[in-house]
Coordinates of C-alpha atoms and ligand atoms in Angstrom, one line a residue:
G1 CA 49.7 142.3 145.6
K2 CA 53.2 143.2 145.9
S3 CA 53.5 142.9 149.8
G4 CA 54.7 146.1 150.2
Y5 CA 57.5 146.6 147.9
D6 CA 57.7 149.1 145.3
H7 CA 57.5 146.7 142.3
Y8 CA 57.2 142.8 141.5
M9 CA 61.0 143.0 140.8
L10 CA 62.2 143.6 143.8
K11 CA 59.4 141.4 145.6
E12 CA 61.1 138.7 143.3
I13 CA 64.4 138.8 143.7
H14 CA 63.6 139.0 147.6
E15 CA 61.7 135.8 146.8
Q16 CA 64.6 133.8 145.9
P17 CA 65.2 132.3 148.8
T18 CA 62.0 130.5 148.9
A19 CA 62.0 129.8 145.0
L20 CA 65.5 128.1 145.3
R21 CA 64.3 125.9 148.2
Q22 CA 61.3 124.9 146.6
C23 CA 63.2 123.7 143.5
F24 CA 65.7 121.9 145.4
S25 CA 63.7 120.4 148.0
G26 CA 62.8 116.5 147.8
R27 CA 65.7 116.1 145.0
S28 CA 68.4 114.9 146.8
D29 CA 69.6 112.8 149.4
A30 CA 72.6 114.3 151.2
L31 CA 73.8 111.6 153.3
A32 CA 74.0 109.1 150.0
G33 CA 75.4 112.2 147.8
T34 CA 72.6 111.7 145.4
V35 CA 70.4 114.0 143.3
T36 CA 67.1 112.9 141.7
L37 CA 64.5 114.3 139.5
E38 CA 62.3 111.8 139.5
E39 CA 60.4 112.8 136.4
I40 CA 63.2 111.7 134.4
D41 CA 65.1 109.1 136.1
E42 CA 64.3 106.6 133.4
I43 CA 66.3 108.5 130.7
P44 CA 69.7 107.2 129.6
Q45 CA 72.5 109.5 129.6
P46 CA 72.6 111.1 126.3
N47 CA 75.0 111.2 124.1
A48 CA 74.8 115.0 123.4
V49 CA 72.5 117.8 124.8
Q50 CA 71.3 120.4 123.0
F51 CA 70.1 123.7 124.8
V52 CA 67.2 125.9 123.1
A53 CA 66.2 129.3 124.9
C54 CA 65.6 132.9 124.4
G55 CA 66.9 136.0 126.6
T56 CA 67.4 135.3 130.0
S57 CA 66.7 131.9 129.6
Y58 CA 69.3 131.5 127.1
H59 CA 71.8 132.5 129.5
A60 CA 70.7 129.7 131.9
A61 CA 71.3 127.4 128.4
L62 CA 75.0 128.6 128.5
Y63 CA 75.4 127.9 132.3
G64 CA 73.7 124.2 131.8
A65 CA 76.1 123.5 128.4
A66 CA 79.2 124.7 130.4
I67 CA 78.6 122.5 133.2
L68 CA 77.6 119.2 131.0
R69 CA 80.8 119.7 129.1
E70 CA 82.8 119.8 132.3
M71 CA 81.1 116.6 133.1
G72 CA 82.1 114.9 129.4
I73 CA 78.9 115.5 127.7
P74 CA 79.0 117.7 124.6
A75 CA 76.8 120.1 125.1
E76 CA 75.8 123.6 123.4
A77 CA 73.2 126.2 123.9
Y78 CA 71.3 127.8 120.3
L79 CA 68.9 130.5 120.5
A80 CA 66.1 129.2 119.4
S81 CA 65.0 131.9 117.1
E82 CA 68.3 130.5 115.2
Y83 CA 67.9 127.0 116.1
A84 CA 64.8 125.8 113.2
L85 CA 66.4 127.9 110.5
S86 CA 69.7 126.2 110.7
P87 CA 69.2 123.2 112.5
P88 CA 72.7 121.8 113.9
P89 CA 72.7 118.1 112.9
L90 CA 71.5 115.7 115.6
T91 CA 72.9 112.5 116.2
L92 CA 70.6 109.4 117.8
G93 CA 70.9 109.9 121.2
T94 CA 71.1 113.7 121.7
L95 CA 68.5 115.3 123.2
V96 CA 67.4 118.7 123.1
V97 CA 66.4 120.7 126.1
G98 CA 64.0 123.9 126.2
I99 CA 64.7 126.3 128.8
T100 CA 61.4 128.4 128.8
Q101 CA 59.9 130.0 132.3
S102 CA 56.4 130.4 130.8
G103 CA 56.7 127.5 128.4
E104 CA 55.2 129.7 125.8
T105 CA 58.0 131.3 123.6
A106 CA 57.1 130.8 120.4
D107 CA 60.6 130.7 119.4
T108 CA 61.4 128.1 121.8
L109 CA 58.7 126.0 120.9
A110 CA 59.4 126.0 117.6
A111 CA 62.6 124.9 118.1
L112 CA 61.5 122.0 120.2
R113 CA 59.1 121.1 117.6
D114 CA 61.8 121.4 115.0
A115 CA 63.8 118.8 116.9
K116 CA 61.3 116.4 117.6
S117 CA 60.3 116.1 114.1
R118 CA 63.9 115.1 113.3
G119 CA 63.2 111.9 115.7
V120 CA 65.1 113.0 118.9
N121 CA 64.1 113.2 122.5
T122 CA 63.5 116.8 124.1
L123 CA 62.8 118.0 127.5
A124 CA 61.1 121.5 128.6
L125 CA 62.9 122.8 131.8
T126 CA 60.1 125.0 132.6
N127 CA 58.5 127.2 135.7
T128 CA 54.9 126.4 133.9
V129 CA 53.2 123.5 135.1
N130 CA 51.0 122.4 131.9
S131 CA 52.8 125.0 129.7
T132 CA 52.6 124.1 125.6
A133 CA 56.5 123.4 126.4
A134 CA 56.0 120.8 129.1
R135 CA 53.3 119.3 126.8
E136 CA 54.2 118.7 123.7
C137 CA 58.3 117.7 124.8
D138 CA 58.7 113.9 125.8
H139 CA 59.8 114.8 129.3
A140 CA 59.2 118.1 131.7
V141 CA 61.2 119.0 134.5
Y142 CA 59.6 121.9 136.7
I143 CA 61.8 124.7 138.1
R144 CA 58.9 125.4 140.9
A145 CA 59.7 129.3 141.4
G146 CA 56.3 130.3 141.9
P147 CA 54.6 132.8 139.5
E148 CA 56.8 135.7 138.1
I149 CA 55.0 138.9 137.0
G150 CA 57.9 141.5 136.7
V151 CA 58.8 141.5 133.0
A152 CA 62.4 141.2 134.0
A153 CA 63.2 137.4 135.0
T154 CA 64.8 137.0 138.3
K155 CA 63.7 134.3 140.6
T156 CA 63.0 132.1 138.0
F157 CA 66.8 132.4 136.3
S158 CA 68.3 131.8 139.7
S159 CA 66.0 128.5 139.6
Q160 CA 66.9 127.6 136.5
L161 CA 70.3 127.3 137.5
V162 CA 70.0 125.1 140.2
G163 CA 67.5 123.2 137.6
C164 CA 70.7 122.9 135.5
N165 CA 72.5 121.3 138.0
L166 CA 69.6 118.9 139.0
L167 CA 69.3 118.1 135.6
A168 CA 73.0 117.3 134.9
E169 CA 73.4 115.1 137.9
E170 CA 70.5 113.0 137.1
L171 CA 71.3 112.5 133.3
V172 CA 75.1 111.7 133.8
D173 CA 75.6 108.5 134.8
G174 CA 77.8 108.2 138.4
P175 CA 79.7 107.3 140.3
R176 CA 80.4 110.9 141.7
D177 CA 80.8 112.3 145.3
L178 CA 77.7 115.1 145.2
R179 CA 78.0 115.9 148.9
P180 CA 79.7 119.4 148.4
L181 CA 77.6 120.5 145.7
I182 CA 74.3 119.4 147.5
E183 CA 74.9 121.2 150.5
S184 CA 76.2 124.2 148.3
L185 CA 72.9 124.2 146.7
R186 CA 71.4 123.8 150.0
N187 CA 72.7 126.3 151.5
L188 CA 72.1 128.8 148.3
P189 CA 68.8 130.4 150.1
D190 CA 70.8 131.5 153.2
D191 CA 73.6 132.3 150.8
V192 CA 71.2 134.9 149.1
Q193 CA 69.2 135.9 152.0
S194 CA 72.7 137.3 153.0
I195 CA 73.5 139.0 149.8
L196 CA 69.8 140.7 150.2
D197 CA 70.3 141.8 153.8
S198 CA 74.0 143.3 153.3
S199 CA 74.4 144.4 149.0
A200 CA 76.4 147.4 148.5
A201 CA 74.7 147.5 145.0
E202 CA 72.1 150.6 145.7
E203 CA 75.4 152.7 146.8
L204 CA 77.1 151.6 143.7
V205 CA 74.3 153.4 142.0
E206 CA 75.3 156.8 143.9
E207 CA 78.6 156.7 142.8
Y208 CA 78.2 155.2 139.0
G209 CA 74.4 156.4 137.9
G210 CA 75.1 158.7 135.0
S211 CA 78.0 156.7 133.3
D212 CA 78.0 156.3 129.8
A213 CA 77.4 152.7 129.8
Y214 CA 78.1 149.4 131.7
F215 CA 80.1 146.7 130.8
F216 CA 80.1 143.3 132.4
I217 CA 82.5 140.7 132.2
G218 CA 83.2 136.9 133.1
R219 CA 84.7 133.5 132.0
G220 CA 83.3 130.1 132.1
T221 CA 79.7 129.8 133.8
N222 CA 80.2 133.2 134.8
V223 CA 79.9 134.5 130.9
A224 CA 76.1 133.7 131.4
V225 CA 76.1 135.6 134.1
A226 CA 77.9 139.0 132.6
L227 CA 75.4 138.2 129.7
E228 CA 72.5 138.5 131.9
G229 CA 73.7 141.2 134.4
A230 CA 73.8 143.2 131.2
L231 CA 70.5 142.0 129.8
K232 CA 68.8 143.4 133.0
C233 CA 70.3 146.4 133.0
K234 CA 69.4 147.5 129.6
E235 CA 65.8 146.0 130.0
I236 CA 64.5 148.0 133.0
S237 CA 67.0 151.0 133.2
Y238 CA 67.3 151.7 129.6
E239 CA 70.8 152.5 129.9
H240 CA 73.6 151.1 127.8
A241 CA 74.7 148.0 128.7
E242 CA 77.0 145.3 127.3
G243 CA 78.0 142.0 128.9
F244 CA 81.3 140.0 127.1
P245 CA 83.5 137.0 127.9
A246 CA 86.3 138.9 129.4
G247 CA 89.0 137.2 126.8
E248 CA 87.2 138.7 124.1
L249 CA 87.8 142.3 125.3
K250 CA 90.8 142.9 123.5
H251 CA 89.6 141.7 120.4
G252 CA 87.2 145.2 119.9
P253 CA 84.7 146.2 123.2
L254 CA 87.8 147.1 124.4
A255 CA 87.8 150.1 122.3
L256 CA 84.7 151.3 123.9
V257 CA 86.1 151.4 127.7
T258 CA 86.7 154.7 129.1
P259 CA 86.7 156.4 132.4
D260 CA 82.5 156.4 132.0
T261 CA 82.2 153.0 131.5
P262 CA 81.9 151.3 135.2
V263 CA 82.9 147.6 134.1
F264 CA 81.6 144.6 136.5
A265 CA 84.2 142.1 136.8
V266 CA 82.3 138.7 138.3
V267 CA 85.2 136.7 139.4
T268 CA 84.6 133.2 141.5
G269 CA 87.0 131.0 142.5
D270 CA 90.8 130.6 142.7
D271 CA 91.4 129.1 139.2
E272 CA 92.8 129.6 135.9
R273 CA 90.0 131.4 134.5
A274 CA 90.0 133.6 138.1
R275 CA 93.4 134.6 137.3
K276 CA 92.7 135.4 134.0
T277 CA 89.8 137.6 134.4
L278 CA 92.4 139.7 136.8
G279 CA 94.3 140.2 134.4
N280 CA 91.5 142.0 132.2
I281 CA 90.6 143.7 134.8
K282 CA 94.2 145.6 134.7
E283 CA 93.3 146.0 131.0
V284 CA 90.4 148.0 131.7
Q285 CA 91.8 149.7 134.3
A286 CA 94.7 151.2 132.3
R287 CA 91.9 152.9 130.4
G288 CA 90.6 154.8 133.3
A289 CA 87.5 152.8 133.7
P290 CA 86.4 151.9 137.3
V291 CA 85.7 148.1 138.1
I292 CA 83.2 146.4 140.5
A293 CA 84.7 142.9 141.2
V294 CA 81.4 140.8 142.0
T295 CA 83.5 138.2 143.8
D296 CA 83.7 135.3 146.8
G297 CA 87.4 136.5 147.8
K298 CA 88.7 133.5 146.7
S299 CA 91.3 135.5 144.5
N300 CA 92.6 138.7 145.0
A301 CA 89.6 140.5 143.0
A302 CA 88.7 142.5 145.9
E303 CA 92.1 144.1 146.6
I304 CA 93.0 145.1 142.5
A305 CA 89.1 146.2 141.9
D306 CA 88.0 150.1 142.5
E307 CA 84.6 148.5 144.4
T308 CA 83.3 145.2 145.4
L309 CA 80.0 143.4 145.6
M310 CA 80.8 140.5 147.8
I311 CA 79.4 136.9 147.7
P312 CA 79.3 134.5 150.2
E313 CA 82.1 131.9 149.6
T314 CA 80.7 128.5 148.0
E315 CA 80.9 125.9 145.2
E316 CA 82.0 127.0 142.1
R317 CA 78.9 125.5 140.6
A318 CA 76.5 127.6 143.2
A319 CA 78.6 131.1 142.7
P320 CA 77.2 132.1 139.6
V321 CA 73.6 132.1 141.6
L322 CA 75.0 134.8 144.2
A323 CA 77.0 136.6 141.8
N324 CA 73.7 137.1 139.7
V325 CA 71.8 138.3 142.8
Q326 CA 74.2 141.3 143.0
L327 CA 74.0 142.5 140.0
Q328 CA 69.9 141.8 139.7
L329 CA 70.2 144.8 142.7
F330 CA 72.2 147.1 140.8
S331 CA 70.2 147.0 137.7
Y332 CA 67.1 147.7 139.7
H333 CA 68.2 150.6 142.0
L334 CA 69.6 152.0 139.2
A335 CA 66.5 151.4 137.3
D336 CA 64.5 153.1 139.8
A337 CA 66.7 156.1 140.8
L338 CA 66.1 156.3 137.0
G339 CA 62.6 156.7 137.0
R340 CA 61.6 153.6 134.8
P341 CA 59.0 151.5 134.7
I342 CA 60.4 148.8 136.3
D343 CA 57.8 145.9 136.4
K344 CA 56.7 146.9 132.9
P345 CA 59.4 148.4 130.2
R346 CA 58.8 150.0 127.3
N347 CA 58.2 147.6 124.1
L348 CA 58.8 144.3 126.4
A349 CA 56.3 141.5 126.9
K350 CA 56.5 138.9 129.8
S351 CA 55.7 135.8 127.3
V352 CA 56.9 136.5 123.5
T353 CA 54.4 134.5 122.1
V354 CA 55.2 135.5 118.3
E355 CA 58.2 134.3 116.5
Ligands
M6R401 O1 59.0 132.4 128.9 P1 60.7 131.9 128.9 O2 61.4 131.8 129.4 O3 60.7 131.0 127.3 O4 61.4 134.2 128.0 C1 62.2 133.7 127.1 C2 62.3 135.5 127.1 O5 61.6 136.3 126.4 C3 63.1 136.2 128.6 O6 63.6 135.3 129.2 C4 63.1 137.6 128.5 O7 64.2 137.5 128.2 C5 63.5 138.0 130.0 N1 62.1 138.1 130.5 C6 64.3 139.2 130.5 O8 64.3 139.4 132.0

């Protein structure tokens, strides 16, 4: 049952500390600073990685590809529904990774089959033991999030992001000092809990519910968070929502920005990406849009923005997980205020088993 929660989605949002603990448990050595995924510790370092996935899982794939590229491995995320129709070239030593919560998504299975038929190794990053993806791929890594009933993916997305870190660290040869990353992943459950205990997302709904549209921006790994924030918002609230890489705003979307379109800006860390996003915040404010910064306080996003959703300070790799939890809560409370059927949005199925 829903254990006292009004919706499975809210229950599953609150299960994230447990899900993240399960995903990470037994897969790292904090003293040695190493990460081990036993399922795949024999796989040699791939020359390149292609991710295939749909929907929320595609957003996790964008994140996974971004962190692998930061580690020097050529990596791209592909929408599974496009992959098999216009297959990107594969070189020997490319690993194709399907990210799929259910392990049954027809488009993702088709893309993985296409890759396999072209002779490369495939890997399923999935929540479902013995799913079709897990069985058909050469390798399977489980994210261990536990069953997810709500159509909207929540805890599985968070666990996919952690899974991408484990996968990347296992696949790419060292030596690296992983202690800061391990520490941050180990603290993630507590950090998520502190957001669940103190989020101001529900109050923002009182202020901004009824807007014309909701926009979400970010850069780098936070592009995945912006796109996921918008997808969650549209699928459960039925409100118009769009996510953009922040740098793309001025190439078109800015024309939509008005005082009635709140912009959620995901700004973590204090690097060049954060600074450039601060510039984008000013750009949309100049068009009258209220800005909600989702931030760790490392930059001065909170001072510039009209509102803030704070997240605890952590490593750059872990921050997107936390920022996304704030956006999950905003979308949930917006949909709830509008009386939407949150666990079963119209026209959508939990598992999309047709192409
Ligand atoms: O089971 P999968 O992860 O392969 O599902 C892919 C998408 O259908 C799924 O992520 C969908 O976008 C979410 N349920 C939306 O919240």
